[in-house]
XYZ file of C-alpha atoms in Angstrom:
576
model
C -9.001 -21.231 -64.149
C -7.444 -18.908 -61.451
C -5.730 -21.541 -59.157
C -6.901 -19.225 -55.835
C -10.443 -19.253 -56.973
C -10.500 -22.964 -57.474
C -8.896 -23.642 -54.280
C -11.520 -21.521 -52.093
C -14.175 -23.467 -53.963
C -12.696 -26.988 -53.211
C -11.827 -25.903 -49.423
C -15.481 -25.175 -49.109
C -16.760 -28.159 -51.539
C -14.873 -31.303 -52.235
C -16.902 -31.471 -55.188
C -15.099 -28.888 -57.665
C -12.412 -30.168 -59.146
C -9.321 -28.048 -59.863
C -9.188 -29.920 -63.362
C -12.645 -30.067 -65.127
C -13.550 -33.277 -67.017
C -13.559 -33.160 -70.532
C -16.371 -34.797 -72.940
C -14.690 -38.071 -72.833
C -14.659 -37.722 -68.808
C -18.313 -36.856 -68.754
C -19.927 -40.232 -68.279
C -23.438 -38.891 -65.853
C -25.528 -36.262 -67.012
C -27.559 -36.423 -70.442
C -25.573 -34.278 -73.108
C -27.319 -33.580 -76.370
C -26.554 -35.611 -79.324
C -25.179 -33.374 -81.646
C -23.534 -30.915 -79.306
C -25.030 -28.275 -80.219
C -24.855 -26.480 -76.879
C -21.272 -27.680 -75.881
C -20.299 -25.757 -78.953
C -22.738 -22.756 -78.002
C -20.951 -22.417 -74.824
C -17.620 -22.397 -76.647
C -19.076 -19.399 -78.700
C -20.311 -17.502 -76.592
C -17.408 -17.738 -74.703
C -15.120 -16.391 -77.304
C -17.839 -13.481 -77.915
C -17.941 -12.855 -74.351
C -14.053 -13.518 -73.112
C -13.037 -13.200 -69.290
C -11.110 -10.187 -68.383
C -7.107 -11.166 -68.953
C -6.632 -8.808 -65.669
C -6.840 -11.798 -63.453
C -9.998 -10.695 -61.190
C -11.420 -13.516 -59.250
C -15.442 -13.575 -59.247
C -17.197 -14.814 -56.389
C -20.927 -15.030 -56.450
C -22.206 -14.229 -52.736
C -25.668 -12.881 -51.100
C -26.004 -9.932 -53.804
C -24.954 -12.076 -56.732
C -22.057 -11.167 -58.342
C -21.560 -7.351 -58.466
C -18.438 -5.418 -59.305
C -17.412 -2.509 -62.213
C -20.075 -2.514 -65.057
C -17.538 -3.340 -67.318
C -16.134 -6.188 -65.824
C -19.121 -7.717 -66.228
C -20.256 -8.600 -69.293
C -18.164 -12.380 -68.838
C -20.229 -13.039 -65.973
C -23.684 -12.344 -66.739
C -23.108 -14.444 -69.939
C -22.217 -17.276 -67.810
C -25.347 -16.648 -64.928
C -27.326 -17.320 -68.306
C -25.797 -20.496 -68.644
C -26.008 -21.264 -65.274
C -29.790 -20.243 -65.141
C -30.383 -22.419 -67.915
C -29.039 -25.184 -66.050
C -30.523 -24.525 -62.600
C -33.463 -24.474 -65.219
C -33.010 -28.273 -66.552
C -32.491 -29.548 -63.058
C -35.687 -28.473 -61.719
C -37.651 -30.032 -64.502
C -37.703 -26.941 -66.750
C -39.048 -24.681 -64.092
C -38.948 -20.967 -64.704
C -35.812 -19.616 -62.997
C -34.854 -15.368 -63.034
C -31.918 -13.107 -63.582
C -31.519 -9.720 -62.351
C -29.484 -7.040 -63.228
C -28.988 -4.541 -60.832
C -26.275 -3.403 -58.212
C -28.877 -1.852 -55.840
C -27.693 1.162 -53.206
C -23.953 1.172 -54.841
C -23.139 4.006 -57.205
C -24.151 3.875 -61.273
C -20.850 2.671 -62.557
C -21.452 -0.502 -60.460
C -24.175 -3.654 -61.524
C -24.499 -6.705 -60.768
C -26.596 -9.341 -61.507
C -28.053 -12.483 -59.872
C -30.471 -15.501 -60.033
C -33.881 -16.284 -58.659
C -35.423 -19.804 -57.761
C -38.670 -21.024 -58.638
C -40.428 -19.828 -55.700
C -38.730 -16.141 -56.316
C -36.653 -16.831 -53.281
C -32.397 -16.439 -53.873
C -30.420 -19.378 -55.450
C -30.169 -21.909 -53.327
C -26.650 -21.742 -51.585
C -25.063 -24.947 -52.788
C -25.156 -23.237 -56.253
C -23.589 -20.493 -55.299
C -20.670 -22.206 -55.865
C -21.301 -23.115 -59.306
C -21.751 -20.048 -60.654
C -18.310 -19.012 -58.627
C -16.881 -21.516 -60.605
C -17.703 -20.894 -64.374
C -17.589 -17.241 -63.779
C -13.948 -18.029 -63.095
C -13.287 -19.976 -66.454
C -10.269 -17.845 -68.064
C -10.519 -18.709 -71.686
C -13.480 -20.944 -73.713
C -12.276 -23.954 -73.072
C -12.546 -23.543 -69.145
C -16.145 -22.767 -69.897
C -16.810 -25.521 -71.973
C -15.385 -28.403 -69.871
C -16.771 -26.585 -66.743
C -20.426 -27.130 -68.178
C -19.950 -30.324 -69.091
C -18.514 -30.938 -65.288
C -21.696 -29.453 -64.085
C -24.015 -31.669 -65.930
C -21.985 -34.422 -65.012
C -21.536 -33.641 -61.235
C -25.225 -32.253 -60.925
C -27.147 -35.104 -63.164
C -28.422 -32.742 -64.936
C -30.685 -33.678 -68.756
C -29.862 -31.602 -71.438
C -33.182 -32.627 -73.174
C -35.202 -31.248 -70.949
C -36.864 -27.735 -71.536
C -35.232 -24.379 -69.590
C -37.078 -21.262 -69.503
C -35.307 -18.463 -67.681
C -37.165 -14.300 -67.039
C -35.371 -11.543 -66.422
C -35.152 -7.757 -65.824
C -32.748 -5.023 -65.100
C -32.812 -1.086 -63.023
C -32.240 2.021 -64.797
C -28.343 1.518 -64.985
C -27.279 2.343 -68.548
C -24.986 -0.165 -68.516
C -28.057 -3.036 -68.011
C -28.243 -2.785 -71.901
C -25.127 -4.359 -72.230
C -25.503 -7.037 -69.701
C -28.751 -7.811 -71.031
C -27.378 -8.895 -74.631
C -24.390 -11.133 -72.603
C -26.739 -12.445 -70.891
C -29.105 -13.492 -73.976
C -25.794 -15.014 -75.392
C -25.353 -17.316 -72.914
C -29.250 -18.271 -72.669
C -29.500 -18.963 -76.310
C -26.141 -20.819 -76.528
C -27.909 -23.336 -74.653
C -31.350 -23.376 -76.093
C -33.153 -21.517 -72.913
C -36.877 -20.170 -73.556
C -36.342 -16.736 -72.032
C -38.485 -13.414 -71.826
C -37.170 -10.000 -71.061
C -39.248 -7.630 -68.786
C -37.042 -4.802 -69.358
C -37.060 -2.573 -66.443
C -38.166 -3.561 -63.037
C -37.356 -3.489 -59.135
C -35.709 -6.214 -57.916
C -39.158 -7.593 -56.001
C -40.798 -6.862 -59.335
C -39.071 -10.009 -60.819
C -38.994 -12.029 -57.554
C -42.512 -11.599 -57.709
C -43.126 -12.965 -61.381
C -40.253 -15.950 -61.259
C -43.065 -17.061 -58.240
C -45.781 -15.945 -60.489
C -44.748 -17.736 -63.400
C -44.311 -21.348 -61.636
C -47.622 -21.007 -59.628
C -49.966 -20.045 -62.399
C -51.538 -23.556 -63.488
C -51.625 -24.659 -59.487
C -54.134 -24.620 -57.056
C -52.659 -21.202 -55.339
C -51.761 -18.910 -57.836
C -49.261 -16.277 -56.194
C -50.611 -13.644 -58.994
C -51.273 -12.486 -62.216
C -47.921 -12.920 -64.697
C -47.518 -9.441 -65.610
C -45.930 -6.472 -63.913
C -49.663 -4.905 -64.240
C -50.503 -8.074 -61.874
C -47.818 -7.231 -59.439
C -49.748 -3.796 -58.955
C -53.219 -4.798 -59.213
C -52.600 -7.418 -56.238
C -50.903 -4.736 -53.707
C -53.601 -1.895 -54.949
C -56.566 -4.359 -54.457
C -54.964 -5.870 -51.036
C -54.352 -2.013 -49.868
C -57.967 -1.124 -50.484
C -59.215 -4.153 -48.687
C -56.768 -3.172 -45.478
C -57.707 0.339 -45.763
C -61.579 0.452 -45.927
C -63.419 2.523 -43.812
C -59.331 3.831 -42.399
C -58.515 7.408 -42.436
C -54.817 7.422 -43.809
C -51.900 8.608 -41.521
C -51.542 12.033 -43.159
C -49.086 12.976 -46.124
C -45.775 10.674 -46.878
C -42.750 11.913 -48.896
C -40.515 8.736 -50.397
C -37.300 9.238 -51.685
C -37.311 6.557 -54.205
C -32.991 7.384 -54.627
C -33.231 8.219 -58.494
C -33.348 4.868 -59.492
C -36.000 2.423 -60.662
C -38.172 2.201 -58.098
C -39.575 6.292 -58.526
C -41.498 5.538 -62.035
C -42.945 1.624 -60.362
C -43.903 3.451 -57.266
C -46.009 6.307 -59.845
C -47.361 3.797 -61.766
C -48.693 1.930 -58.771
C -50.033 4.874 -57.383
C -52.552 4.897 -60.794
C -54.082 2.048 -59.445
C -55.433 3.651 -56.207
C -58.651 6.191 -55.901
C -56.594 9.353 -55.698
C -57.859 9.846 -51.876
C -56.544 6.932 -50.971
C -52.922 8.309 -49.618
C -51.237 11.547 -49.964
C -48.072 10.740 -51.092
C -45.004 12.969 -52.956
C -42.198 11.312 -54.689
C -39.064 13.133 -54.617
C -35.605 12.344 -55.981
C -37.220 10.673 -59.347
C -34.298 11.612 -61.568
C -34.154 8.652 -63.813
C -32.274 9.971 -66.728
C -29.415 11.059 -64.906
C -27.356 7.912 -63.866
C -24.962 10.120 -61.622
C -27.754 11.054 -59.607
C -28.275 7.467 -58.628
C -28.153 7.210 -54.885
C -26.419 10.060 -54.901
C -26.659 11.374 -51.460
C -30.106 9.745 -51.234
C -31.946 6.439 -50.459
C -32.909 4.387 -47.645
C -28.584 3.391 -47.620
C -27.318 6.656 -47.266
C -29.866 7.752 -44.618
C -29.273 4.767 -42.505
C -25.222 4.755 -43.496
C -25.049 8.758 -42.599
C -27.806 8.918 -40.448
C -29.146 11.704 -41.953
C -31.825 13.128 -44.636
C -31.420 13.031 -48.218
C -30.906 15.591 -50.747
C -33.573 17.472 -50.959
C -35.290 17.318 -47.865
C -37.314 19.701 -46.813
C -39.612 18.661 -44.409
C -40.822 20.381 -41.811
C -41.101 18.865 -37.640
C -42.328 15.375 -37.693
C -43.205 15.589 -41.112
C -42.908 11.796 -42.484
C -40.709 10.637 -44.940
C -39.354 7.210 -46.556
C -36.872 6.381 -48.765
C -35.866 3.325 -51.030
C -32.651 2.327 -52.236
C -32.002 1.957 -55.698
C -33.328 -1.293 -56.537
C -36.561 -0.664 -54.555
C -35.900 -3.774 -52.059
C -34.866 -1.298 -48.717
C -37.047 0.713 -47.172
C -36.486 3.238 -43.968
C -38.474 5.973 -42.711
C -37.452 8.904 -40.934
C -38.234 12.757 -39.787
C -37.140 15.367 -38.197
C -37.698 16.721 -35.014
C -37.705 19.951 -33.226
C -34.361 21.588 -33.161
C -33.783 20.051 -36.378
C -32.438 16.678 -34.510
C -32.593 13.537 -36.879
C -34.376 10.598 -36.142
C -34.300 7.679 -38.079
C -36.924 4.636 -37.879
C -35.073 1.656 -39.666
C -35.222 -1.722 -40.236
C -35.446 -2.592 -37.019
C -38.485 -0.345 -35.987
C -40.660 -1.576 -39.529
C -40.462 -5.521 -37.810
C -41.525 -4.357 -34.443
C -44.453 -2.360 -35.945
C -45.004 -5.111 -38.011
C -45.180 -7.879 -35.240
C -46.672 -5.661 -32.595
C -50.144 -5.544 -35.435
C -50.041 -8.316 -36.976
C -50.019 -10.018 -33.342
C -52.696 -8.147 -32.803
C -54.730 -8.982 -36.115
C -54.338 -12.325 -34.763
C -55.371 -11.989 -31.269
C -58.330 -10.632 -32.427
C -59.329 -12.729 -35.395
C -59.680 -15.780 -32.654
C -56.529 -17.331 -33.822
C -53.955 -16.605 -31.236
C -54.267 -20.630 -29.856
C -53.504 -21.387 -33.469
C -51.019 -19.338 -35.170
C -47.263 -18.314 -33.405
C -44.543 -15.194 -34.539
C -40.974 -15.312 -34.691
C -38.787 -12.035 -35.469
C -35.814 -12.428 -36.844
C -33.026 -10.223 -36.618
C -28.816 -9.743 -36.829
C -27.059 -9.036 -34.409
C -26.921 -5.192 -35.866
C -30.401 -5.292 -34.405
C -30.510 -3.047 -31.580
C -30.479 -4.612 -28.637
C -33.492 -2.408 -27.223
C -35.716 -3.925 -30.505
C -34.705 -7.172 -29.308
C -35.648 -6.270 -25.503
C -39.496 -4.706 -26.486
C -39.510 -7.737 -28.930
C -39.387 -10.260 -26.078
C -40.573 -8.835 -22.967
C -42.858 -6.095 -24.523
C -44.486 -8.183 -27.313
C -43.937 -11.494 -25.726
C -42.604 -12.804 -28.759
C -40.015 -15.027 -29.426
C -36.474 -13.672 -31.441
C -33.908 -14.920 -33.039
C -30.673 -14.016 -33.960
C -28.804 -15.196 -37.496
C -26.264 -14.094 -39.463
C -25.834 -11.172 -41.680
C -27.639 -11.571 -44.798
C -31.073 -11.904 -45.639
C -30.919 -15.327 -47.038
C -29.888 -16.591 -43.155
C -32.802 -14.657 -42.116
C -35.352 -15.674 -44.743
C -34.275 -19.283 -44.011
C -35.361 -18.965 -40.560
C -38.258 -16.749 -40.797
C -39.492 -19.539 -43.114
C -39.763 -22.290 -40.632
C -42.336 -20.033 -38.246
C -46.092 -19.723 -38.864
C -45.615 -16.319 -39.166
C -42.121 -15.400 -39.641
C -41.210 -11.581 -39.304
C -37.727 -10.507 -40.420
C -35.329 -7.193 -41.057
C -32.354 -6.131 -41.248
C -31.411 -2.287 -39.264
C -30.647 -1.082 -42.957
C -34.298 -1.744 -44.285
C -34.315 -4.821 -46.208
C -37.271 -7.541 -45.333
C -40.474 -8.710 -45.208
C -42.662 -11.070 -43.614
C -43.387 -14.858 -44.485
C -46.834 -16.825 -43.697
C -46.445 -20.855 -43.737
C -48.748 -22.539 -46.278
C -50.805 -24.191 -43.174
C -50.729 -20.541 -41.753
C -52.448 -19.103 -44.723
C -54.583 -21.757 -45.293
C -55.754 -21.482 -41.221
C -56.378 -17.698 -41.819
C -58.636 -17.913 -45.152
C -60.485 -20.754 -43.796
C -60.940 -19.955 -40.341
C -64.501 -18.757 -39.501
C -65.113 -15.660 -37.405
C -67.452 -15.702 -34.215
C -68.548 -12.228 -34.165
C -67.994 -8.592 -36.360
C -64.942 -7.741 -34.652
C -63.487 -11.052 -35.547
C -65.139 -10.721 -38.958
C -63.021 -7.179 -39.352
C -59.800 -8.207 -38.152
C -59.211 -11.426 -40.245
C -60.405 -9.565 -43.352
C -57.270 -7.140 -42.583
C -55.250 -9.971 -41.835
C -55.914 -11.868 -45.190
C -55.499 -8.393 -47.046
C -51.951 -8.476 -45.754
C -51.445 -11.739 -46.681
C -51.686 -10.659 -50.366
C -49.922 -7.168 -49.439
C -46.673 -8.354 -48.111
C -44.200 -9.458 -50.900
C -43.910 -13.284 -49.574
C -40.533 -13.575 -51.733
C -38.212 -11.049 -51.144
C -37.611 -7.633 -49.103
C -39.982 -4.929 -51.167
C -39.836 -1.247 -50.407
C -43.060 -0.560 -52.102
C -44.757 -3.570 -50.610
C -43.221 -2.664 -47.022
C -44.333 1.135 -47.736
C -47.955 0.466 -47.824
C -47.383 -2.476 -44.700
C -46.250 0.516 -42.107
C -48.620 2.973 -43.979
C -51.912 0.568 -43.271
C -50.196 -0.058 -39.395
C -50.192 3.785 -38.931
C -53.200 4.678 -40.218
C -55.010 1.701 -38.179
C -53.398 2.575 -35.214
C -53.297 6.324 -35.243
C -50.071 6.377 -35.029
C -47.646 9.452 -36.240
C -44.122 9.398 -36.200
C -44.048 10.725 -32.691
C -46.170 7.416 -31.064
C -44.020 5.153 -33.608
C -40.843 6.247 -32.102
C -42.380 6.374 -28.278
C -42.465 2.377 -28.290
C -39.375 1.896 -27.551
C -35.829 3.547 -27.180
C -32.768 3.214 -29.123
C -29.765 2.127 -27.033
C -26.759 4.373 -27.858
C -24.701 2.578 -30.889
C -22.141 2.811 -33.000
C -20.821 1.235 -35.754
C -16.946 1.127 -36.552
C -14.675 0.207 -38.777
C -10.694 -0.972 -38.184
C -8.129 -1.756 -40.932
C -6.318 -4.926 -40.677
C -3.485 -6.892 -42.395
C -5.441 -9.713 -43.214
C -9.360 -10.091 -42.826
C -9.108 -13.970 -43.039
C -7.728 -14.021 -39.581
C -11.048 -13.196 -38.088
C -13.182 -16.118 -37.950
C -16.765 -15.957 -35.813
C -17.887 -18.823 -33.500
C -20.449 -21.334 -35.533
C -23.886 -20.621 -35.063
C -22.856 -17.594 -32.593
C -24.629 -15.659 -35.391
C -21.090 -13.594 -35.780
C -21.407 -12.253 -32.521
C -18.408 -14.423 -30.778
C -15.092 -14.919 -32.957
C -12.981 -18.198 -32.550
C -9.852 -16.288 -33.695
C -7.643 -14.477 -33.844
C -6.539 -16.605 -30.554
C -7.554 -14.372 -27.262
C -9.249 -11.430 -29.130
C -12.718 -12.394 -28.181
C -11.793 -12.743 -24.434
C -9.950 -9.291 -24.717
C -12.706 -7.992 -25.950
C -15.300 -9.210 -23.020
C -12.865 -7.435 -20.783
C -12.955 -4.234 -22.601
C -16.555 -4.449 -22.544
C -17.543 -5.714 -18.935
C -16.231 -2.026 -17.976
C -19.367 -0.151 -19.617
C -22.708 -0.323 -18.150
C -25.240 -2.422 -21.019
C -22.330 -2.491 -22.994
C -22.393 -4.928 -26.188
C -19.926 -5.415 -28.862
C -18.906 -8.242 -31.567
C -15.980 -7.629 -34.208
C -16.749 -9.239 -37.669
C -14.635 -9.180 -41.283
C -15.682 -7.356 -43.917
C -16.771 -9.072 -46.873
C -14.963 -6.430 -49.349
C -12.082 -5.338 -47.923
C -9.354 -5.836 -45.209
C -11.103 -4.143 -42.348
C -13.448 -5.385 -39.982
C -16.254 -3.865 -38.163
C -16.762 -3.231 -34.705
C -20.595 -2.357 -33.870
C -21.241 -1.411 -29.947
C -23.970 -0.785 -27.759
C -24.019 0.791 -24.245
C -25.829 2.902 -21.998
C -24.171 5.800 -22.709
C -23.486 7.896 -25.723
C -19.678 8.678 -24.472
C -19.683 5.173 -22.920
C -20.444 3.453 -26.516
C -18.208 5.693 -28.852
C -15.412 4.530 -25.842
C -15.649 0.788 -25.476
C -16.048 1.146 -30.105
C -12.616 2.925 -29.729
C -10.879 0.763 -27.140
C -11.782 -2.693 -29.174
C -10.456 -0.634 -32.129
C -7.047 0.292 -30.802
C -6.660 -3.499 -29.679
C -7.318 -4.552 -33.137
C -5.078 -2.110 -34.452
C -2.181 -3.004 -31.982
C -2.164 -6.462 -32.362
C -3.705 -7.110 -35.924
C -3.290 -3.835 -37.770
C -1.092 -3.643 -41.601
């Protein structure tokens, strides 16, 4: 194993060892008796061989994702792994999907799901790092063993492992390593072929729900669309819809889910077009469209033709991001991210529950980054009188904290979120008994979004019909939705440097303070005490050695200024 990659795993875990232990190490941990799978590991291994180029894998927030063909190693060893994140929770159904999301066709990835359809849980992030990173068969062999042995995990108990993959051609491929390294270990699997991301979030929860006493939903992808349809229909009875809706759905998977959905509804229901549906074309796939490249470029996709405040959406490729966006007069772009779906969000739903009688009994949190801008964060607080917090990039930080809230709203700017309801929570709004009609009509909205909102994962499709039951309830256009509130100037930057490692944030400053490079941080309050509402924090990129610089200030001039100032520092002191 690549001694770099091992190294990074033990700084961050005293438990991986650079060596692994052999059989005759492996003394915890129930092997089978013949072994049957050590030897299936070993062969499918040798049919599935790590790339002799010397890449390191590192499994992170997407999964792993890289080249297509660079692949085909790891996602036979995430079946491995799934099988045993499988054993260890008692032969609960765990899921794999293969998909890259917004990045370009020749890209995939691929990446597991827990039992309750939320992401791997973070200490095993680490584990797939590590026998991703075996270089020959052996490697893989003695790091399963190692695993069983470190993680206590039985061998004789059963594994059942779902999975799915986007319209990528090269999913095919991945598919079949991945059934290698399920079957080399005797994992019950099922493949649902095609399918958003949310799709299979929302049958891994599904799946190990459906003999308890709160079924999350019927196991089939005609389930998944049965529950939003019927939970739509219950929000919108007796509400006009908002007018006509374009979505983008980026060329990728989520423009033939989002038709097939739409066959559930009464065809008055909404007046939507789908545009940029080009499925059999894999270069077309987010290809100058999508909810990433309208929020990256801030501007509208190929193809747009909409007319003034005409309103538009568009997914990225996996279906799991979801912006909106129009046009104004003089042909000015104006974009309604992230950031504006949670306000809209909290602003009703704290409303549903004001009016339902529940308001003594039930508090919000939004959660945001610190990409948020900071006029969101202002209306959030002093507007909505809600409380906010701030975590770290990725949605798994925000997830995690949305999840300890009774009602837990959370985005990121680019689109991605959703919003979470505590058991008690749900259990106090399905029980709870109204004292008059209005009450009567605003809980029975409330418990239709219950079942509406994807409660695993960031869906666009589920987040599309969210904002389009908000703004048909409250009237609103895309005019009123933008009026709430408005943008602070921003800008977001970027700044080659020798050596990303150098920048390290402040713990629990949610990235927005860094604790070196020695003196940047207090350079870089002085730089920024010059501009009026000025805000800026300097993080490293995950990908490459740059970092970014995102600012905020008064001032259009005054932002792109204090951006360029923190970026020449950088570059002075810090730059290759």
């Amino acid at each position: 194993m690549n001694s770099s990659v091992c190294k990074i795993l033990c700084s961050s875990s005293p438990l991986l060892p650079l060596t692994p232990p052999t059989m005759a190490d492996s003394n915890a941990g129930i092997f089978d008796p013949d072994g049957k799978y050590e030897q299936g590991v070993l062969q499918a291994s040798n049919d599935y061989p790590c790339p002799k180029d010397g890449a390191d894998f590192v499994y992170g927030t997407a999964g792993f994702r890289m080249k297509a063909d660079k692949l085909t190693s790891v996602a036979m060893t995430v079946g491995i792994l799934a099988g045993l994140r499988s054993r260890k929770l008692h032969g609960q159904t765990i899921g794999v999907m293969i998909t890259a999301s917004h990045n370009p066709a020749e890209d995939n990835g691929v990446k597991i799901v827990d039992p309750q359809g939320e992401m791997l849980e973070q200490e095993w992030e680490k584990y797939a790092t590590y026998i991703a990173n075996a270089k020959d068969p052996q490697e893989a062999q003695n790091a399963y063993m190692w695993m069983i042995k470190e993680v206590r995990i039985d061998q004789k108990k059963p594994a059942s492992v779902i999975f799915a993959r986007d319209t990528r051609p090269s999913g095919e491929e991945l598919v079949r390593a991945l059934k290698t390294g399920l079957d080399a270990t005797g994992v019950t699997s099922i493949d649902y072929g095609i399918l958003t991301t949310p799709q299979l979030h929302y049958l891994v929860k599904a799946t190990n729900t459906k003999d308890t006493s709160h079924p999350y939903g019927e196991v089939s992808e005609e389930g998944y669309y049965k529950k939003l349809a019927t939970a739509f229909a219950t929000a919108m009875d007796n509400i006009k819809p908002a007018g006509a809706v374009t979505v983008d759905c980026a060329n990728g998977v989520g423009a033939p889910k989002l038709k097939e959905f739409l066959k559930h509804l009464p065809a008055d229901s909404i007046n939507i077009r789908v545009v940029n549906d080009n499925i059999s074309d894999p270069s077309v796939l987010n290809n100058d469209c999508g909810a990433d490249h309208v929020k990256t470029q801030q501007r509208a996709p190929a193809g747009f033709d909409g007319k003034a405040y005409d309103r538009w959406a568009s997914f990225d490729g996996d279906a799991d991001r979801i912006v909106y966006y129009f046009q104004a007069e003089g042909s000015i772009f104006r974009l309604l991210d992230g950031d504006r779906i949670a306000t809209l969000a909290a602003n009703f739903l704290g409303e549903l529950v004001q009016k339902s009688g529940l308001a003594d009994k039930i508090t919000m949190t939004v959660v945001q980054t610190a990409y948020a801008n900071g006029s969101s964060t202002r209306y959030i607080e002093q507007s909505l009188k809600l409380k906010c917090e701030c975590t770290s990039t990725g949605v798994k930080h925000l997830h995690h904290v949305a999840a300890r809230s009774d009602i837990g709203v959370y985005f990121e700017a680019n689109g991605h979120g959703t919003v979470l309801f505590s058991p008690q929570t749900l259990k106090r709004i399905h029980t709870h008994q109204p004292e008059s009609p209005a009450q009567l009509e605003a809980l029975t909205t409330l418990r239709a979004l219950t079942d509406l909102i994807n409660q695993t994962v960031g869906d666009a499709l589920s987040d599309f019909l969210l904002v389009e039951t908000i703004l048909a309830h409250k009237e609103y256009t895309v005019r009123e939705w933008l009026a709430t509130y408005t943008d602070m100037p921003n800008k977001l930057g970027k700044q080659r440097v020798a050596n990303r490692a150098d920048f390290v944030t402040v713990p629990d400053s949610a990235e927005r303070k860094l604790a070196r490079p020695e003196g940047l941080q207090e350079r870089i309050d002085e730089i920024v005490a010059k501009y009026k509402d000025g805000r800026c924090f300097v993080r490293a990129s995950g990908t490459e050695d740059v970092v970014r610089i995102y600012g905020e200030a008064g001032e259009v001039f005054d932002c792109e200024n204090m951006v360029r100032e923190v970026g020449g520092e950088i570059e002075r002191r810090f730059g290759p």
